[in-house]
Amino acid sequence: MIALVVSLAGPAHSALAVDYPTWDELQQAKSNTAAAAAKVAEIKTLIGGLQDQVAATEAEAEAKGVALQDAQFAFDAATRRAADLAAQAKESAKTADAATRQAGQLASQLYRTGGTDLSVNLLLQGSGNGAGAEQLLSKLGSMSKLVERSTEIYEDAQTAENTARSLGDQAEAAKKVREQRRVEAQKAMAEAQAAADAAAAALAESQAKSVELKQQLAFLQDTEAKTATAYKEGVAERARIAAAKEAARRAAEEAAREAAAEAAAESGSSGAGLGGGYVGDEGWAVPANGRITDGYGPRAVICGNDGCSKGYHSGTDLGAGCGANIYAAHSGTVDYAGRMGTYGNFILLDNGGGVSTGYAHIVDGGIHVDYGEHVEAGEVIASVGETGAADGCHLHFEVRINGSTIDAEPFMADRGAPLG
C-alpha cells in the first residue's frame, strides 16, 4: 500500500510525500493483465487519497484561522480595556490632587482663624456679658460647621486617593493581560500560517499529481499507443497552464496599476473618490475602489456565510464589487495569508515601523501573494469576495499600530490615500 503523509507544521514543499508509479512500472503492469488491474486500483486509491488529504489540511487551516481570530479579538479587547483604565486612573489622580489641595487650604484657614487652640480663644473672647455670650455661641456654631466641613473634605480626599490607587493598580494589571494576549495572538498567527501553507501545498500537489495520475489511469485502461503520447502532453499542458495563469495575473496587475495612474492624473489632486491602487506622494495607496459602507467602532453583530461578527468593527468596509482588485496600501511583507474565522480569507501586511494593514473577505482562490513575499504599494494582492461573516462582496480594510487596530479613515487621509 502506498502511504500519504502530511506534516502541517513543516515547510510547504514537504506537505505531501507520496510514492507515485513510474512510467516503466506502468508499461510493465500493462503487459500483465492482473498487474494492470492492480495498478489501476492503486492509482484510483491515490487520487482519492489526494482529495482526502486536501480536505483534511483545509479543515485544519480553517480551525487554526478561527483560533487566530479569537486570539486577535482577545488582544484587541485587552488593549481597549487597558487604555480605558489608564484614562480613568489619570482622571481619578487629578480629582485626588484637587481634593488634597482643598483639604490643605481649609486646614490653613482653620489655623489662621484660631491659632493652635480655637476653643480657648473663643472662651476668652466671650467672657464678661450677655452680648459676649451670644457672640461666643455664634462663633462656636461657625467653628462646628467649619470642622464638620473639614472632616468631609478630608474624607473625600482620602476616598479619591484610594480610588486613584485602585484604578492605577487595575491599569497595570490590564497592561500585563494585554501583553499576554499579544503573545498568544502571535503564536496563533504562526500556527495558522503553517496550517495555511500546508493546505496550499496539499492542494497544489493534488492538482499537479491528479493530471499525471489520470493520464496514467487512461494509459492502463487504453490499449492504443496514442495514450502514451497523451500522457506526456498532459504533463506539458499542466506546465503551460501554470505559466499562462501567472502571465495573466501579472498582466492584470500591470493594467490595473496603469488605470489607477491614469485616474489619478485626470483627477489632478488627492481626495475621496480616488481609484483603487492610486499611490499618493507619501507612498500609501487606496486599497480598493468603492465608497465606505461601514466605519470603525462598536456596531451590531452581522452574520454571513461563515458565522457572525463581534460587536466591534475593527476596520473600514469599502463597497468594491465581487472579484475587484485589492491593492497593497503600502509596501511591506506578507505576514499572514490564509483563513481567519469570520474574516474569511485574509491577508496581513507588515508595513514597517509597527504599522500593519489587513484585508478581509477575499474570494476563495483570490489570494495572489504568499507568506513572506515582499509587495509594493498599489500592487494587486487579492480579489474582493464575501467569505467569512459578510453579507455581500466588499473589502474589510484595517490598520494596526503595534498589533492594535485604529480608525483607518483619518490614518489613510493623513497619508494622501483617503478611503471611499
XYZ file of C-alpha atoms in Angstrom:
420
model
C 0.000 0.000 0.000
C 1.352 3.448 -0.936
C 1.201 5.830 2.027
C 0.155 9.513 2.070
C 1.996 11.592 4.671
C 1.106 15.164 5.765
C 3.064 17.434 8.094
C 1.109 20.583 8.954
C 3.980 22.108 10.887
C 6.606 21.520 8.207
C 7.533 23.695 5.234
C 5.123 23.940 2.316
C 7.249 21.952 -0.153
C 7.180 18.853 2.067
C 3.459 18.892 2.844
C 2.897 15.680 0.836
C 5.288 12.770 0.479
C 3.857 10.141 -1.885
C 5.446 7.357 -3.987
C 3.782 7.578 -7.396
C 4.037 4.904 -10.138
C 6.816 5.465 -12.661
C 6.388 5.266 -16.415
C 8.391 1.987 -16.520
C 6.145 0.491 -13.835
C 3.075 1.374 -15.888
C 4.418 -0.273 -19.045
C 5.390 -3.391 -17.106
C 1.980 -3.538 -15.467
C 0.174 -3.056 -18.785
C 1.910 -6.107 -20.226
C 0.346 -8.215 -17.488
C -3.455 -8.144 -17.173
C -3.536 -8.904 -13.446
C -0.788 -6.426 -12.679
C -2.553 -3.771 -14.772
C -5.792 -4.238 -12.858
C -3.932 -3.921 -9.549
C -2.169 -0.785 -10.741
C -5.477 0.753 -11.851
C -6.913 0.158 -8.376
C -3.784 1.631 -6.809
C -3.967 4.808 -8.885
C -7.670 5.273 -8.122
C -6.852 4.952 -4.423
C -4.099 7.555 -4.786
C -6.445 10.008 -6.485
C -8.995 9.556 -3.699
C -6.252 9.912 -1.096
C -5.145 13.198 -2.603
C -8.667 14.558 -2.327
C -8.981 13.370 1.286
C -5.625 14.920 2.111
C -6.650 18.282 0.688
C -9.894 18.205 2.680
C -8.029 17.362 5.906
C -5.437 20.123 5.532
C -8.090 22.691 4.598
C -10.148 21.764 7.679
C -7.058 22.166 9.859
C -6.298 25.544 8.289
C -9.897 26.640 8.883
C -9.703 25.669 12.560
C -6.367 27.439 13.055
C -7.777 30.539 11.347
C -10.678 30.641 13.800
C -8.253 30.278 16.718
C -6.153 33.116 15.295
C -9.129 35.442 15.051
C -10.261 34.598 18.588
C -6.762 35.384 19.889
C -6.642 38.638 17.923
C -10.065 39.736 19.189
C -8.986 38.940 22.778
C -5.887 41.108 22.294
C -7.976 43.951 20.859
C -10.394 43.814 23.804
C -7.496 43.761 26.296
C -5.932 46.763 24.547
C -9.145 48.782 24.774
C -9.631 47.861 28.454
C -6.043 48.808 29.336
C -6.468 52.167 27.590
C -9.813 52.857 29.327
C -8.439 52.026 32.776
C -5.335 54.143 32.184
C -7.541 57.096 31.245
C -9.763 56.587 34.313
C -6.724 56.329 36.591
C -5.302 59.561 35.190
C -8.592 61.404 35.678
C -9.018 59.995 39.204
C -5.485 61.121 40.108
C -6.428 64.669 39.084
C -9.522 64.511 41.306
C -7.455 63.211 44.235
C -4.917 66.022 43.813
C -7.658 68.653 43.769
C -9.315 67.195 46.885
C -5.987 67.094 48.720
C -5.277 70.741 47.865
C -8.754 71.748 49.077
C -8.251 69.927 52.395
C -4.887 71.662 52.844
C -6.372 75.076 52.147
C -9.136 74.527 54.734
C -6.634 73.371 57.363
C -4.611 76.535 56.754
C -7.745 78.646 57.112
C -8.582 76.999 60.437
C -5.091 77.671 61.711
C -5.182 81.364 60.743
C -8.640 81.812 62.289
C -7.980 80.389 65.735
C -4.287 79.771 66.148
C -3.417 76.462 67.700
C -6.394 76.417 70.111
C -9.574 77.890 68.663
C -11.790 76.843 71.566
C -9.669 78.656 74.197
C -9.627 81.877 72.159
C -13.395 81.780 71.770
C -13.965 81.277 75.538
C -11.728 84.214 76.407
C -13.470 86.467 73.889
C -16.946 85.515 75.196
C -16.451 86.088 78.958
C -17.993 89.103 80.725
C -21.509 89.906 79.420
C -24.581 88.584 77.617
C -23.631 90.078 74.295
C -20.346 88.262 74.515
C -22.184 85.006 75.194
C -24.270 85.378 72.050
C -21.143 86.098 70.025
C -19.445 83.089 71.578
C -22.331 80.801 70.646
C -22.335 82.179 67.102
C -18.611 81.590 66.732
C -18.893 78.134 68.256
C -21.591 77.285 65.727
C -19.435 78.512 62.850
C -16.480 76.598 64.185
C -18.567 73.399 64.404
C -19.679 73.763 60.795
C -16.142 74.521 59.684
C -14.786 71.452 61.467
C -17.602 69.317 60.016
C -16.831 70.609 56.522
C -13.137 69.963 57.108
C -13.896 66.339 58.025
C -16.000 65.860 54.873
C -13.301 67.298 52.639
C -10.632 65.117 54.235
C -12.783 62.010 53.781
C -13.461 62.953 50.136
C -9.738 63.438 49.549
C -8.970 60.049 51.123
C -11.648 58.328 49.012
C -10.358 59.961 45.830
C -6.814 58.891 46.664
C -7.901 55.283 47.273
C -9.878 55.248 44.020
C -6.929 56.592 42.050
C -4.601 53.998 43.571
C -7.076 51.173 42.829
C -7.561 52.263 39.230
C -3.809 52.572 38.785
C -3.342 49.009 40.037
C -6.092 47.784 37.693
C -4.488 49.604 34.769
C -1.127 47.938 35.438
C -2.796 44.533 35.686
C -4.638 45.204 32.409
C -1.325 46.005 30.710
C 0.035 42.609 31.750
C -3.077 40.883 30.406
C -2.740 42.818 27.151
C 0.875 41.662 26.745
C -0.146 38.070 27.426
C -2.887 38.297 24.788
C -0.390 39.799 22.328
C 1.955 36.827 22.761
C -0.951 34.406 22.366
C -2.061 36.153 19.168
C 1.447 35.950 17.685
C 1.632 32.234 18.461
C -1.809 31.653 16.948
C -0.767 33.509 13.785
C 2.334 31.344 13.354
C 0.283 28.161 13.770
C -2.423 29.391 11.394
C 0.147 30.325 8.758
C 1.776 26.889 8.987
C -1.630 25.255 8.534
C -2.486 27.550 5.607
C 0.837 26.743 3.920
C 0.238 23.015 4.376
C -3.262 23.298 2.904
C -1.991 25.279 -0.086
C 0.809 22.768 -0.664
C -1.624 19.856 -0.468
C -3.943 21.497 -2.990
C -1.106 22.321 -5.397
C 0.296 18.802 -5.115
C -3.136 17.310 -5.642
C -3.792 19.402 -8.729
C -0.381 18.641 -10.197
C -0.358 14.919 -9.491
C -4.017 14.373 -10.418
C -3.194 15.315 -14.005
C -0.425 12.733 -14.160
C -2.363 10.054 -12.291
C -5.399 10.418 -14.538
C -3.194 10.168 -17.614
C -1.565 7.069 -16.147
C -5.000 5.623 -15.474
C -6.065 6.310 -19.047
C -2.888 4.678 -20.326
C -3.548 1.484 -18.367
C -7.171 1.380 -19.485
C -6.442 2.116 -23.145
C -4.549 -0.358 -25.318
C -3.779 2.193 -28.034
C -0.316 3.731 -28.133
C -1.754 7.233 -28.531
C -2.465 7.307 -24.782
C 1.252 7.322 -24.067
C 1.580 10.485 -26.118
C -1.428 11.985 -24.343
C 0.225 11.275 -21.007
C 3.323 13.238 -21.944
C 1.237 16.022 -23.468
C -0.804 16.230 -20.275
C 2.295 16.839 -18.194
C 3.464 19.537 -20.600
C -0.014 21.081 -20.702
C -0.063 21.386 -16.932
C 3.170 23.378 -17.024
C 1.845 25.555 -19.849
C -1.396 26.326 -17.983
C 0.509 27.292 -14.849
C 2.769 29.634 -16.827
C -0.191 31.184 -18.643
C -2.033 31.743 -15.371
C 0.951 33.538 -13.883
C 1.382 35.677 -17.009
C -2.316 36.630 -16.938
C -2.083 37.604 -13.291
C 0.897 39.844 -13.919
C -0.782 41.411 -16.961
C -3.945 42.166 -14.971
C -1.863 43.636 -12.191
C 0.006 45.920 -14.583
C -3.203 47.005 -16.340
C -4.823 47.865 -13.005
C -1.775 49.877 -11.957
C -1.811 51.844 -15.240
C -5.556 52.513 -14.941
C -5.085 53.810 -11.393
C -2.271 56.087 -12.528
C -4.408 57.489 -15.376
C -7.310 58.108 -12.995
C -5.009 59.918 -10.605
C -3.579 62.067 -13.380
C -7.067 63.052 -14.568
C -8.200 63.981 -11.057
C -5.250 66.348 -10.593
C -5.348 66.199 -6.797
C -5.757 63.789 -3.918
C -9.086 63.334 -2.171
C -12.014 60.976 -1.661
C -13.046 59.068 -4.773
C -9.540 58.210 -5.972
C -9.256 54.940 -7.857
C -8.131 51.777 -6.126
C -4.386 51.366 -6.454
C -3.706 55.117 -6.588
C -0.414 55.797 -4.796
C -0.048 59.167 -3.055
C 3.097 61.231 -2.571
C 3.788 59.593 0.805
C 3.827 56.087 -0.667
C 0.386 54.997 0.549
C -2.233 53.572 -1.809
C -6.029 53.345 -1.904
C -6.685 49.629 -1.194
C -9.838 49.258 -3.328
C -12.463 51.107 -5.337
C -15.800 51.786 -3.659
C -17.449 54.035 -1.117
C -17.264 53.463 2.639
C -20.158 51.244 3.714
C -19.250 50.823 7.380
C -16.800 52.554 9.689
C -14.638 51.759 12.707
C -16.066 51.203 16.188
C -18.951 49.496 18.037
C -21.762 48.117 15.873
C -24.466 45.460 15.759
C -23.488 41.834 15.177
C -23.512 40.812 11.487
C -23.938 37.206 10.354
C -22.736 35.898 6.980
C -21.717 32.746 5.171
C -19.290 31.520 7.845
C -20.649 32.794 11.168
C -21.313 36.047 12.988
C -19.061 39.031 13.664
C -18.263 40.560 17.046
C -19.920 43.700 18.386
C -16.943 45.872 17.488
C -15.874 46.674 13.927
C -12.077 46.744 13.739
C -11.809 48.167 10.227
C -13.407 50.157 7.421
C -15.582 48.468 4.788
C -15.246 49.510 1.139
C -18.082 48.510 -1.196
C -15.943 47.106 -4.013
C -17.585 44.659 -6.408
C -17.133 40.895 -6.450
C -13.782 39.970 -7.983
C -12.466 43.560 -7.934
C -8.770 44.082 -7.303
C -7.414 44.608 -3.805
C -4.208 46.650 -3.658
C -1.443 46.800 -1.071
C -1.966 50.017 0.909
C 1.782 50.339 1.425
C 4.928 48.410 0.632
C 5.696 45.600 3.043
C 5.964 41.891 3.692
C 3.134 39.361 3.791
C 2.827 38.455 7.468
C -0.201 36.181 7.013
C -2.200 34.789 4.088
C -4.992 32.310 4.798
C -8.289 31.733 6.565
C -9.158 33.754 9.675
C -12.565 32.881 11.113
C -15.274 35.405 10.301
C -12.756 37.397 8.235
C -12.818 34.596 5.681
C -9.711 34.673 3.504
C -7.372 37.265 4.997
C -4.022 38.939 4.262
C -1.934 40.844 6.801
C 0.942 43.011 5.578
C 3.774 44.184 7.809
C 4.368 47.714 6.507
C 7.237 48.511 8.877
C 7.571 50.873 11.820
C 4.990 48.945 13.850
C 2.295 49.522 11.208
C 0.400 46.660 9.552
C -2.616 46.566 7.234
C -5.260 43.847 6.932
C -7.525 42.801 4.040
C -10.510 40.511 4.750
C -13.363 38.634 2.970
C -11.153 37.788 -0.035
C -12.812 35.468 -2.557
C -11.813 31.785 -2.480
C -8.749 31.385 -4.695
C -8.291 35.155 -4.675
C -5.130 35.448 -2.557
C -2.376 36.342 -5.067
C 0.584 36.580 -2.679
C 2.438 34.158 -0.434
C 3.612 34.342 3.154
C 6.962 36.145 3.385
C 6.609 37.792 -0.044
C 7.510 41.486 -0.425
C 4.938 43.707 -2.144
C 4.896 47.323 -3.281
C 2.277 49.992 -2.604
C -0.510 49.726 -5.183
C 0.359 46.146 -6.141
C -2.591 43.787 -6.689
C -2.533 41.281 -3.828
C -6.035 39.773 -3.868
C -9.597 39.849 -5.234
C -12.725 41.042 -3.430
C -15.164 38.414 -2.163
C -17.665 37.739 0.622
C -16.055 34.918 2.580
C -16.473 34.831 6.350
C -19.169 36.892 8.075
C -20.020 39.077 5.074
C -23.449 39.803 3.634
C -22.099 40.919 0.271
C -18.874 41.457 -1.645
C -16.683 44.132 -0.061
C -13.210 44.744 1.340
C -12.784 44.951 5.100
C -9.638 47.067 5.454
C -7.881 47.702 8.740
C -4.778 49.428 10.078
C -2.911 48.199 13.156
C -0.264 50.007 15.218
C 1.900 47.555 17.172
C -0.858 44.995 16.716
C -3.754 47.184 17.920
C -6.425 48.381 15.499
C -7.036 52.092 14.909
C -9.504 54.027 12.769
C -8.185 53.626 9.211
C -10.067 56.635 7.748
C -8.078 59.516 9.286
C -4.862 57.480 9.117
C -5.133 56.976 5.348
C -6.389 60.524 4.722
C -3.332 61.943 6.507
C -1.127 59.940 4.129
C -2.688 61.130 0.882
C -4.723 57.983 0.167
C -8.242 58.669 1.520
C -10.758 55.850 1.626
C -14.096 55.939 -0.127
